Tab-separated table of C-alpha atoms in Angstrom:
chain	number	residue	atom	x	y	z
A	1	MET	CA	-12.527	15.404	41.226
A	2	VAL	CA	-12.183	17.943	38.572
A	3	PRO	CA	-11.141	21.707	38.046
A	4	GLY	CA	-14.384	24.334	38.858
A	5	GLY	CA	-16.160	21.612	41.043
A	6	ASP	CA	-17.502	19.493	38.009
A	7	ARG	CA	-17.993	15.683	39.199
A	8	VAL	CA	-17.793	13.080	36.459
A	9	GLU	CA	-21.244	11.754	36.670
A	10	SER	CA	-21.296	10.045	33.327
A	11	VAL	CA	-19.481	8.463	30.649
A	12	VAL	CA	-20.454	8.947	27.270
A	13	VAL	CA	-18.576	6.687	24.367
A	14	ASN	CA	-19.097	7.457	20.621
A	15	PRO	CA	-19.350	6.129	18.709
A	16	LEU	CA	-22.308	4.137	20.488
A	17	ASP	CA	-22.197	1.232	18.055
A	18	PHE	CA	-19.976	0.204	15.003
A	19	SER	CA	-19.247	-1.776	13.145
A	20	ILE	CA	-15.103	-2.379	11.489
A	21	ALA	CA	-13.643	-5.391	9.465
A	22	VAL	CA	-10.900	-8.285	10.656
A	23	GLY	CA	-7.248	-5.514	11.038
A	24	GLU	CA	-9.159	-2.484	11.295
A	25	VAL	CA	-8.399	0.152	13.817
A	26	ILE	CA	-10.791	2.799	14.664
A	27	ARG	CA	-10.112	5.236	18.149
A	28	LEU	CA	-13.022	6.071	19.918
A	29	ASP	CA	-14.085	9.085	21.391
A	30	VAL	CA	-14.998	9.516	25.072
A	31	LEU	CA	-17.142	12.735	26.797
A	32	PRO	CA	-17.142	12.482	30.638
A	33	ARG	CA	-20.399	14.689	31.680
A	34	ASN	CA	-21.390	16.531	35.243
A	35	VAL	CA	-24.789	15.840	36.359
A	36	GLU	CA	-26.516	18.900	33.992
A	37	GLY	CA	-24.925	16.265	30.820
A	38	ARG	CA	-22.418	19.410	30.533
A	39	VAL	CA	-18.871	17.854	29.211
A	40	ILE	CA	-16.296	18.378	31.491
A	41	THR	CA	-12.639	17.713	31.857
A	42	SER	CA	-11.440	14.706	33.423
A	43	GLY	CA	-8.894	13.083	34.158
A	44	PRO	CA	-7.924	9.704	31.506
A	45	ALA	CA	-10.027	6.583	31.183
A	46	THR	CA	-9.246	3.300	31.640
A	47	TRP	CA	-10.182	1.198	28.772
A	48	THR	CA	-11.534	-2.430	28.319
A	49	SER	CA	-12.838	-4.796	26.417
A	50	SER	CA	-15.713	-7.986	26.872
A	51	ALA	CA	-14.281	-10.078	24.203
A	52	ALA	CA	-10.426	-9.730	23.895
A	53	GLN	CA	-10.585	-12.070	20.942
A	54	VAL	CA	-12.881	-9.867	19.510
A	55	ALA	CA	-11.595	-6.238	20.085
A	56	THR	CA	-8.695	-5.061	22.258
A	57	VAL	CA	-8.705	-1.332	23.423
A	58	ASP	CA	-5.649	0.435	24.086
A	59	SER	CA	-5.318	3.513	26.864
A	60	ALA	CA	-5.924	6.541	24.264
A	61	GLY	CA	-9.152	4.568	22.871
A	62	PHE	CA	-8.109	2.801	19.662
A	63	VAL	CA	-10.141	-0.729	18.862
A	64	ARG	CA	-8.746	-3.066	16.525
A	65	ALA	CA	-10.072	-5.598	15.687
A	66	VAL	CA	-8.845	-9.273	16.125
A	67	GLY	CA	-11.927	-11.552	15.347
A	68	GLU	CA	-15.376	-11.689	14.159
A	69	GLY	CA	-17.951	-11.547	16.321
A	70	SER	CA	-19.221	-8.618	19.200
A	71	ALA	CA	-17.555	-6.980	22.318
A	72	GLU	CA	-18.061	-4.068	24.125
A	73	ILE	CA	-15.606	-1.384	24.881
A	74	ARG	CA	-15.776	0.248	28.378
A	75	ALA	CA	-14.303	3.652	29.565
A	76	SER	CA	-14.367	4.423	33.538
A	77	ILE	CA	-13.859	7.739	34.823
A	78	ASP	CA	-13.521	8.300	38.583
A	79	GLY	CA	-15.885	5.276	39.119
A	80	LYS	CA	-18.578	5.756	36.129
A	81	THR	CA	-18.319	3.830	32.929
A	82	GLY	CA	-19.718	4.329	29.475
A	83	SER	CA	-19.613	1.385	26.940
A	84	ALA	CA	-19.909	0.867	23.236
A	85	ARG	CA	-20.516	-1.987	20.937
A	86	VAL	CA	-18.753	-3.713	18.187
A	87	THR	CA	-19.668	-6.220	16.028
A	88	VAL	CA	-16.454	-7.306	13.898
A	89	THR	CA	-17.127	-8.606	10.554
A	90	PRO	CA	-14.466	-10.919	8.190
A	91	ALA	CA	-11.646	-9.276	6.564
A	92	THR	CA	-12.179	-7.315	3.714
A	93	VAL	CA	-9.429	-6.569	0.611
A	94	SER	CA	-8.068	-3.623	0.227
A	95	GLU	CA	-8.395	-1.881	-3.263
A	96	TRP	CA	-4.453	-0.891	-3.561
A	97	LYS	CA	-1.733	-0.923	-0.607
A	98	GLU	CA	-2.598	-0.083	3.114
A	99	HIS	CA	0.810	-2.033	4.432
A	100	SER	CA	4.074	-1.566	3.833
A	101	CYS	CA	6.787	-3.719	4.609
A	102	PHE	CA	10.758	-3.562	3.387
A	103	VAL	CA	14.390	-5.929	4.017
A	104	ALA	CA	16.678	-5.059	6.620
A	105	ALA	CA	20.351	-5.171	6.502
A	106	THR	CA	19.929	-8.775	8.148
A	107	GLY	CA	18.098	-10.551	5.390
A	108	ALA	CA	14.591	-9.682	7.305
A	109	VAL	CA	11.675	-8.977	6.339
A	110	TRP	CA	9.366	-6.523	8.277
A	111	CYS	CA	5.917	-5.405	7.567
A	112	TRP	CA	3.201	-2.746	9.073
A	113	GLY	CA	-0.164	-1.620	8.508
A	114	ARG	CA	-3.148	-2.767	7.461
A	115	GLY	CA	-2.639	-6.754	8.378
A	116	GLY	CA	-7.070	-8.539	8.393
A	117	ASN	CA	-5.296	-10.457	5.917
A	118	GLY	CA	-2.842	-12.617	7.164
A	119	GLU	CA	-0.461	-9.525	4.602
A	120	LEU	CA	2.023	-8.590	7.346
A	121	GLY	CA	3.201	-12.903	7.011
A	122	ASN	CA	3.303	-12.517	10.817
A	123	GLY	CA	1.028	-15.626	11.434
A	124	ALA	CA	-1.778	-13.065	13.006
A	125	ARG	CA	-4.565	-10.829	10.946
A	126	VAL	CA	-4.299	-8.140	12.725
A	127	SER	CA	-2.862	-4.414	11.611
A	128	ALA	CA	0.509	-3.633	13.509
A	129	SER	CA	1.648	0.491	14.187
A	130	THR	CA	5.314	-1.073	14.346
A	131	PRO	CA	7.132	-3.059	11.982
A	132	ALA	CA	6.219	-7.543	12.332
A	133	ARG	CA	8.652	-9.783	11.539
A	134	ALA	CA	7.082	-12.010	8.858
A	135	THR	CA	8.214	-15.638	9.226
A	136	LEU	CA	9.778	-16.282	6.572
A	137	SER	CA	12.731	-19.592	5.134
A	138	GLY	CA	15.077	-17.697	4.378
A	139	THR	CA	17.273	-14.448	3.469
A	140	ALA	CA	15.646	-12.096	2.106
A	141	ALA	CA	16.700	-10.327	-0.959
A	142	SER	CA	13.669	-7.299	-1.981
A	143	VAL	CA	9.481	-7.820	-1.135
A	144	SER	CA	6.644	-6.601	-2.514
A	145	THR	CA	3.408	-5.128	-1.424
A	146	GLY	CA	-0.471	-5.829	-3.465
A	147	SER	CA	-3.250	-4.501	-2.116
A	148	SER	CA	-3.760	-7.543	0.996
A	149	HIS	CA	-0.437	-9.795	0.297
A	150	SER	CA	3.041	-9.476	-0.101
A	151	CYS	CA	5.513	-11.533	-1.692
A	152	ALA	CA	9.826	-11.606	-0.950
A	153	VAL	CA	12.108	-13.159	-3.439
A	154	LEU	CA	14.903	-14.439	-0.938
A	155	THR	CA	18.678	-14.314	-2.034
A	156	SER	CA	17.834	-18.231	-2.871
A	157	GLY	CA	16.181	-17.040	-6.284
A	158	ALA	CA	12.860	-18.842	-4.144
A	159	VAL	CA	9.589	-16.310	-3.733
A	160	TRP	CA	7.515	-16.530	-0.664
A	161	CYS	CA	3.978	-14.663	-0.947
A	162	TRP	CA	1.211	-14.538	2.162
A	163	GLY	CA	-1.338	-12.581	3.065
A	164	SER	CA	-5.092	-13.234	0.399
A	165	GLY	CA	-4.717	-15.965	-1.380
A	166	ALA	CA	-9.023	-15.730	-3.032
A	167	GLU	CA	-7.543	-15.718	-6.108
A	168	GLY	CA	-4.162	-17.630	-7.070
A	169	GLN	CA	-2.084	-14.380	-5.617
A	170	LEU	CA	-0.336	-16.283	-3.624
A	171	GLY	CA	0.842	-18.546	-6.446
A	172	ASN	CA	1.266	-22.036	-3.953
A	173	GLY	CA	-1.447	-23.711	-6.170
A	174	SER	CA	-4.991	-23.072	-3.638
A	175	ALA	CA	-7.365	-20.144	-3.156
A	176	GLY	CA	-6.552	-19.942	0.487
A	177	THR	CA	-5.496	-17.166	3.190
A	178	GLN	CA	-2.151	-17.611	4.500
A	179	SER	CA	-0.610	-15.327	7.658
A	180	THR	CA	3.104	-16.988	7.220
A	181	ALA	CA	4.719	-17.346	3.839
A	182	VAL	CA	4.163	-20.355	1.212
A	183	GLN	CA	7.134	-20.790	-1.453
A	184	VAL	CA	5.440	-20.208	-4.876
A	185	MET	CA	5.025	-23.248	-6.935
A	186	ASP	CA	7.424	-22.117	-9.379
A	187	ALA	CA	11.140	-24.151	-10.482
A	188	PRO	CA	12.707	-21.022	-11.772
A	189	SER	CA	14.756	-18.556	-10.144
A	190	TYR	CA	13.684	-15.151	-9.683
A	191	ARG	CA	15.002	-11.757	-9.839
A	192	SER	CA	12.017	-9.376	-9.195
A	193	VAL	CA	8.763	-10.061	-7.942
A	194	SER	CA	5.809	-7.374	-7.732
A	195	ALA	CA	2.439	-7.394	-5.401
A	196	GLY	CA	-0.944	-6.160	-7.303
A	197	GLY	CA	-3.651	-5.621	-6.924
A	198	ARG	CA	-4.571	-9.648	-6.196
A	199	HIS	CA	-2.393	-10.631	-9.536
A	200	THR	CA	1.652	-11.599	-8.728
A	201	CYS	CA	4.303	-11.203	-11.313
A	202	GLY	CA	7.838	-11.890	-11.240
A	203	ILE	CA	10.943	-12.533	-13.086
A	204	THR	CA	12.840	-15.533	-13.299
A	205	SER	CA	16.164	-15.597	-13.840
A	206	SER	CA	16.233	-16.627	-17.110
A	207	GLY	CA	14.351	-13.616	-18.111
A	208	ASP	CA	10.903	-15.017	-18.171
A	209	LEU	CA	7.757	-13.500	-16.804
A	210	ARG	CA	5.560	-15.262	-15.023
A	211	CYS	CA	2.150	-14.143	-13.861
A	212	TRP	CA	-0.001	-16.142	-11.214
A	213	GLY	CA	-3.237	-14.813	-9.606
A	214	PHE	CA	-7.020	-13.163	-10.020
A	215	GLY	CA	-7.349	-12.934	-13.718
A	216	PHE	CA	-10.757	-11.063	-14.696
A	217	TYR	CA	-9.665	-8.060	-16.156
A	218	GLY	CA	-6.903	-10.126	-18.155
A	219	GLN	CA	-3.344	-8.531	-16.265
A	220	LEU	CA	-2.164	-12.355	-16.127
A	221	GLY	CA	-1.810	-11.479	-19.678
A	222	ASN	CA	-2.570	-15.208	-21.026
A	223	GLY	CA	-5.526	-14.478	-22.967
A	224	ARG	CA	-7.798	-14.978	-20.518
A	225	THR	CA	-9.871	-13.361	-18.175
A	226	THR	CA	-9.816	-16.524	-15.457
A	227	ASN	CA	-7.826	-16.912	-11.783
A	228	VAL	CA	-4.863	-18.788	-12.415
A	229	SER	CA	-3.574	-20.250	-8.600
A	230	THR	CA	-0.006	-20.764	-10.100
A	231	PRO	CA	2.823	-18.988	-12.514
A	232	ILE	CA	2.068	-18.974	-15.810
A	233	GLN	CA	3.890	-16.654	-19.167
A	234	PRO	CA	1.772	-14.196	-20.950
A	235	GLN	CA	1.264	-14.731	-24.397
A	236	GLY	CA	3.648	-13.584	-27.242
A	237	GLY	CA	6.329	-13.878	-26.526
A	238	ILE	CA	7.992	-10.824	-25.189
A	239	GLY	CA	11.435	-10.810	-23.213
A	240	PHE	CA	10.965	-8.539	-20.261
A	241	ASP	CA	13.437	-7.490	-17.955
A	242	ARG	CA	11.312	-5.622	-15.448
A	243	VAL	CA	7.514	-5.510	-14.280
A	244	SER	CA	5.183	-4.265	-12.332
A	245	ALA	CA	1.357	-5.322	-11.220
A	246	GLY	CA	-0.566	-2.550	-10.844
A	247	ALA	CA	-4.621	-2.779	-8.571
A	248	ARG	CA	-5.796	-4.285	-12.040
A	249	HIS	CA	-3.114	-4.787	-15.114
A	250	THR	CA	0.297	-4.974	-15.566
A	251	CYS	CA	3.155	-2.890	-17.000
A	252	ALA	CA	6.658	-4.356	-18.141
A	253	LEU	CA	9.708	-3.160	-20.019
A	254	THR	CA	11.598	-5.002	-22.143
A	255	PRO	CA	15.594	-5.142	-22.110
A	256	ASP	CA	15.311	-2.449	-24.636
A	257	GLY	CA	13.151	-0.247	-22.677
A	258	ARG	CA	9.935	-0.309	-25.110
A	259	ALA	CA	6.770	-0.793	-22.493
A	260	TYR	CA	4.362	-3.424	-23.019
A	261	CYS	CA	0.871	-3.063	-20.536
A	262	TRP	CA	-2.220	-5.896	-20.594
A	263	GLY	CA	-5.862	-5.784	-17.614
A	264	ASP	CA	-7.699	-2.975	-17.054
A	265	ASN	CA	-7.643	0.304	-19.160
A	266	GLN	CA	-10.782	1.664	-18.043
A	267	TYR	CA	-8.807	5.495	-17.458
A	268	GLY	CA	-6.586	4.568	-20.215
A	269	GLN	CA	-3.469	3.067	-18.072
A	270	LEU	CA	-2.667	0.696	-20.218
A	271	GLY	CA	-1.604	3.989	-22.564
A	272	ASP	CA	-1.991	2.304	-26.138
A	273	GLY	CA	-4.498	5.020	-26.742
A	274	SER	CA	-7.681	3.354	-25.924
A	275	THR	CA	-9.806	2.408	-22.543
A	276	VAL	CA	-9.984	-0.690	-24.513
A	277	MET	CA	-8.865	-4.116	-22.584
A	278	ARG	CA	-6.634	-6.102	-22.813
A	279	SER	CA	-5.430	-9.382	-21.886
A	280	VAL	CA	-2.635	-9.697	-23.285
A	281	PRO	CA	0.440	-6.843	-23.674
A	282	VAL	CA	0.033	-4.591	-25.869
A	283	PRO	CA	2.776	-1.929	-26.770
A	284	VAL	CA	2.483	2.215	-24.846
A	285	THR	CA	1.742	4.842	-27.575
A	286	THR	CA	5.492	6.069	-27.667
A	287	ALA	CA	8.673	5.572	-29.397
A	288	LEU	CA	10.405	6.133	-26.136
A	289	ARG	CA	12.505	4.034	-24.117
A	290	PHE	CA	12.012	3.190	-20.900
A	291	ALA	CA	14.463	2.399	-17.486
A	292	ARG	CA	11.336	1.762	-14.551
A	293	ILE	CA	8.306	1.755	-15.083
A	294	SER	CA	5.390	1.601	-11.893
A	295	ALA	CA	1.755	0.273	-12.283
A	296	GLY	CA	-0.643	2.106	-9.521
A	297	ALA	CA	-4.056	1.346	-8.713
A	298	ARG	CA	-5.372	3.214	-11.934
A	299	HIS	CA	-2.137	5.015	-13.756
A	300	SER	CA	1.027	4.254	-15.028
A	301	CYS	CA	4.436	5.922	-15.044
A	302	ALA	CA	7.988	5.299	-16.332
A	303	ILE	CA	10.611	7.373	-16.416
A	304	ALA	CA	12.928	7.589	-19.866
A	305	LEU	CA	15.889	7.107	-20.316
A	306	ASP	CA	16.800	10.329	-20.249
A	307	GLY	CA	15.768	10.843	-17.010
A	308	THR	CA	12.827	12.641	-17.778
A	309	ALA	CA	9.173	10.297	-15.931
A	310	TRP	CA	6.109	10.034	-17.722
A	311	CYS	CA	2.491	8.942	-16.912
A	312	TRP	CA	-0.794	7.939	-18.030
A	313	GLY	CA	-4.272	7.170	-16.731
A	314	ASP	CA	-6.350	8.516	-14.486
A	315	ASN	CA	-5.169	11.931	-13.669
A	316	ARG	CA	-8.981	13.140	-11.660
A	317	GLU	CA	-5.852	13.658	-8.771
A	318	GLY	CA	-3.519	15.231	-10.872
A	319	GLN	CA	-1.459	11.452	-9.827
A	320	LEU	CA	0.339	12.529	-13.425
A	321	GLY	CA	2.090	15.768	-12.769
A	322	ASN	CA	1.446	17.312	-15.904
A	323	GLY	CA	-0.605	19.984	-13.864
A	324	SER	CA	-3.687	19.007	-15.179
A	325	LEU	CA	-6.957	16.625	-14.005
A	326	SER	CA	-7.390	15.445	-17.495
A	327	SER	CA	-6.665	11.939	-17.586
A	328	SER	CA	-4.519	10.714	-20.937
A	329	THR	CA	-4.058	7.459	-22.521
A	330	THR	CA	-1.229	7.891	-23.704
A	331	PRO	CA	2.080	9.054	-22.068
A	332	THR	CA	1.861	12.644	-20.887
A	333	ASP	CA	5.108	13.970	-19.599
A	334	VAL	CA	5.498	14.710	-15.864
A	335	ARG	CA	6.324	18.497	-15.393
A	336	SER	CA	9.079	20.731	-12.994
A	337	ALA	CA	10.790	23.036	-13.620
A	338	PRO	CA	13.560	23.253	-16.446
A	339	GLY	CA	15.734	20.452	-16.376
A	340	PHE	CA	13.370	17.667	-14.194
A	341	ARG	CA	14.961	14.227	-14.113
A	342	LEU	CA	14.602	11.653	-11.642
A	343	ALA	CA	15.795	8.047	-11.502
A	344	SER	CA	13.073	5.665	-10.513
A	345	VAL	CA	8.985	6.791	-9.978
A	346	THR	CA	6.451	4.243	-8.323
A	347	ALA	CA	2.711	4.997	-8.831
A	348	GLY	CA	0.184	4.727	-6.114
A	349	GLY	CA	-3.757	5.273	-4.828
A	350	SER	CA	-4.027	8.303	-6.312
A	351	HIS	CA	-0.560	10.303	-5.895
A	352	SER	CA	2.914	8.932	-6.891
A	353	CYS	CA	6.749	9.471	-6.008
A	354	GLY	CA	9.648	10.046	-7.546
A	355	LEU	CA	13.296	9.528	-6.750
A	356	SER	CA	15.827	12.324	-8.236
A	357	ALA	CA	19.723	10.919	-8.978
A	358	ALA	CA	20.912	13.058	-6.587
A	359	GLY	CA	18.312	11.030	-3.151
A	360	VAL	CA	15.992	13.666	-3.113
A	361	VAL	CA	12.141	12.360	-3.233
A	362	TYR	CA	9.338	14.519	-5.434
A	363	CYS	CA	5.581	13.976	-4.845
A	364	TRP	CA	2.188	15.037	-7.002
A	365	GLY	CA	-1.051	13.957	-7.274
A	366	ALA	CA	-3.495	13.895	-4.543
A	367	GLY	CA	-2.658	15.215	-0.530
A	368	GLN	CA	-5.249	15.193	1.567
A	369	PHE	CA	-4.040	13.076	3.441
A	370	GLY	CA	-0.679	14.387	3.793
A	371	GLN	CA	0.039	11.755	1.196
A	372	LEU	CA	2.698	14.133	-0.603
A	373	GLY	CA	5.158	15.011	2.120
A	374	ASN	CA	5.284	18.694	1.821
A	375	GLY	CA	3.929	19.361	5.365
A	376	ALA	CA	0.147	20.201	2.825
A	377	ARG	CA	-3.119	18.471	2.766
A	378	THR	CA	-4.457	19.320	-0.731
A	379	LEU	CA	-4.021	17.893	-3.691
A	380	VAL	CA	-0.990	19.530	-6.159
A	381	GLY	CA	-0.724	18.345	-10.140
A	382	ASN	CA	3.249	18.982	-10.312
A	383	PRO	CA	5.897	17.539	-8.203
A	384	VAL	CA	6.953	19.149	-4.519
A	385	GLN	CA	9.774	17.964	-3.109
A	386	VAL	CA	9.250	15.780	0.317
A	387	GLY	CA	11.400	17.491	3.377
A	388	VAL	CA	14.954	17.298	2.976
A	389	ALA	CA	16.153	14.330	3.740
A	390	LEU	CA	18.405	12.007	1.076
A	391	PHE	CA	17.151	8.858	0.355
A	392	SER	CA	17.734	5.912	-1.087
A	393	GLU	CA	14.188	4.275	-2.233
A	394	VAL	CA	10.790	5.459	-2.180
A	395	LEU	CA	7.825	3.581	-2.508
A	396	VAL	CA	4.039	4.404	-2.688
A	397	GLY	CA	1.186	2.769	-1.465
A	398	ASN	CA	-2.515	3.695	-0.979
A	399	ALA	CA	-2.426	7.381	0.319
A	400	HIS	CA	1.180	6.917	2.482
A	401	SER	CA	4.241	6.564	0.762
A	402	CYS	CA	7.703	5.785	2.516
A	403	GLY	CA	11.490	5.601	1.739
A	404	VAL	CA	14.493	4.066	3.009
A	405	SER	CA	17.164	6.861	3.966
A	406	ARG	CA	20.836	7.137	3.246
A	407	GLY	CA	21.308	6.039	6.346
A	408	THR	CA	19.046	2.997	6.804
A	409	THR	CA	16.050	4.564	8.484
A	410	VAL	CA	12.320	4.004	6.655
A	411	TYR	CA	10.573	7.398	6.859
A	412	CYS	CA	7.032	7.436	5.850
A	413	TRP	CA	4.176	9.886	5.143
A	414	GLY	CA	0.410	10.082	4.302
A	415	LEU	CA	-2.668	8.279	5.878
A	416	ASN	CA	-2.087	6.170	8.804
A	417	ALA	CA	-5.840	4.324	9.087
A	418	PHE	CA	-4.139	1.193	10.350
A	419	GLY	CA	-0.962	1.919	11.082
A	420	GLN	CA	0.635	1.718	7.642
A	421	LEU	CA	3.074	4.982	9.011
A	422	GLY	CA	5.380	2.100	11.584
A	423	THR	CA	5.171	4.732	13.426
A	424	GLY	CA	3.845	3.792	16.983
A	425	ASP	CA	-0.066	5.287	16.479
A	426	TYR	CA	-2.299	5.651	14.092
A	427	GLY	CA	-2.131	9.413	14.087
A	428	ASP	CA	-2.004	10.760	9.766
A	429	ARG	CA	2.092	12.670	9.115
A	430	SER	CA	2.378	15.199	5.681
A	431	ILE	CA	6.000	15.142	6.103
A	432	PRO	CA	8.500	12.063	7.212
A	433	SER	CA	8.595	10.591	9.716
A	434	ALA	CA	10.281	7.571	11.549
A	435	THR	CA	9.076	4.295	11.784
A	436	ALA	CA	9.225	2.826	15.255
A	437	GLY	CA	12.196	0.856	16.541
A	438	ASN	CA	16.088	0.538	15.774
A	439	THR	CA	16.156	-1.318	12.490
A	440	SER	CA	18.022	-1.017	9.892
A	441	PHE	CA	16.669	-1.382	6.464
A	442	THR	CA	18.311	-1.120	3.105
A	443	ARG	CA	15.398	-2.034	0.522
A	444	GLY	CA	12.066	-2.800	-0.460
A	445	GLU	CA	11.368	-3.564	-4.473
A	446	GLY	CA	14.155	-5.448	-6.077
């Protein structure tokens, strides 16, 4: 019985019939109705699934796709039951990062968010809204997340990858997907690795650049547009000190700070003054020397030696931070108050974030999901400060952001449809929110 004497006579679940891919999560609404068909207030619903191996449902109505097939999701209130039919399709590959991974103080890797392709590395192929420990044969020094795969550099220098491997991005000589880590087939020791859209690049301890995986856009830099399932060296004989793999392009820095990019260039994300695809490294058109560089989904950003921030490529949502919405094929300065300087920068899907030497995080670009962390959900074409906490590192995904605070807690904000904020739920956040659990984290990418 409910307030006002109304009795629940029927229960409607909305949507009645829907389809989601393995690893995805959707929240269902329940509508209790009285004898007149009017929606009324009631107590909480009890949720059940007819096939837990296909889809599970929690007490709040969040349905999680576990395996391919179909299932009936039921909601019961006061003895009345309504249902919905879910069809679970094969896992899809994300365009850009929709999961998060960080290294704990113990050297263990913990991941959360989208997991339908095994990118969380915990042996499952399902999303997780709280940190899940990846299975690794060793202690991690750093970890990097790609669109639907992840890679870690161990303290031994070995690289292990997991998740979607259809294009060879795991580097183990095959094109299979792995829900636990496999070692990259390469003899040299690595000092860093960067997981991109469907390819991966790393810098060996001797300073050689190696790339592997999807090569259709020339993002492997070897002069070809074919996939490679084991590491290869880009053409040109250029020595690189840093590398960042984007969605379909790659950028790297030489030891003296010169920037090179290659791969897809539809929006000018290579910074060479053109929109022509390049299958070998080409210099970014600038006299600047850089200390950091980051390749995002369709744009790139870098930090000059003097601390000024520069971005180029797609700017339809203000992700270049120059106050306009015009894309640029050459570096344009990120504009803020006079003297604005950053120590690092990360290019995401359609937004960017940077970290000052003092530990203050600034973000700019698309903000409809709260991914700028300033409490709003609007586009901002210039840097805005994220909260008041101080951070030691910030990483950016497709439409979410995360940072390691100086107190070793990871905070995330933005889109949370797959649990990529790690907060234990699927609600978006427009300000930094601590991930669930008590794990102390030290870093993300190396």
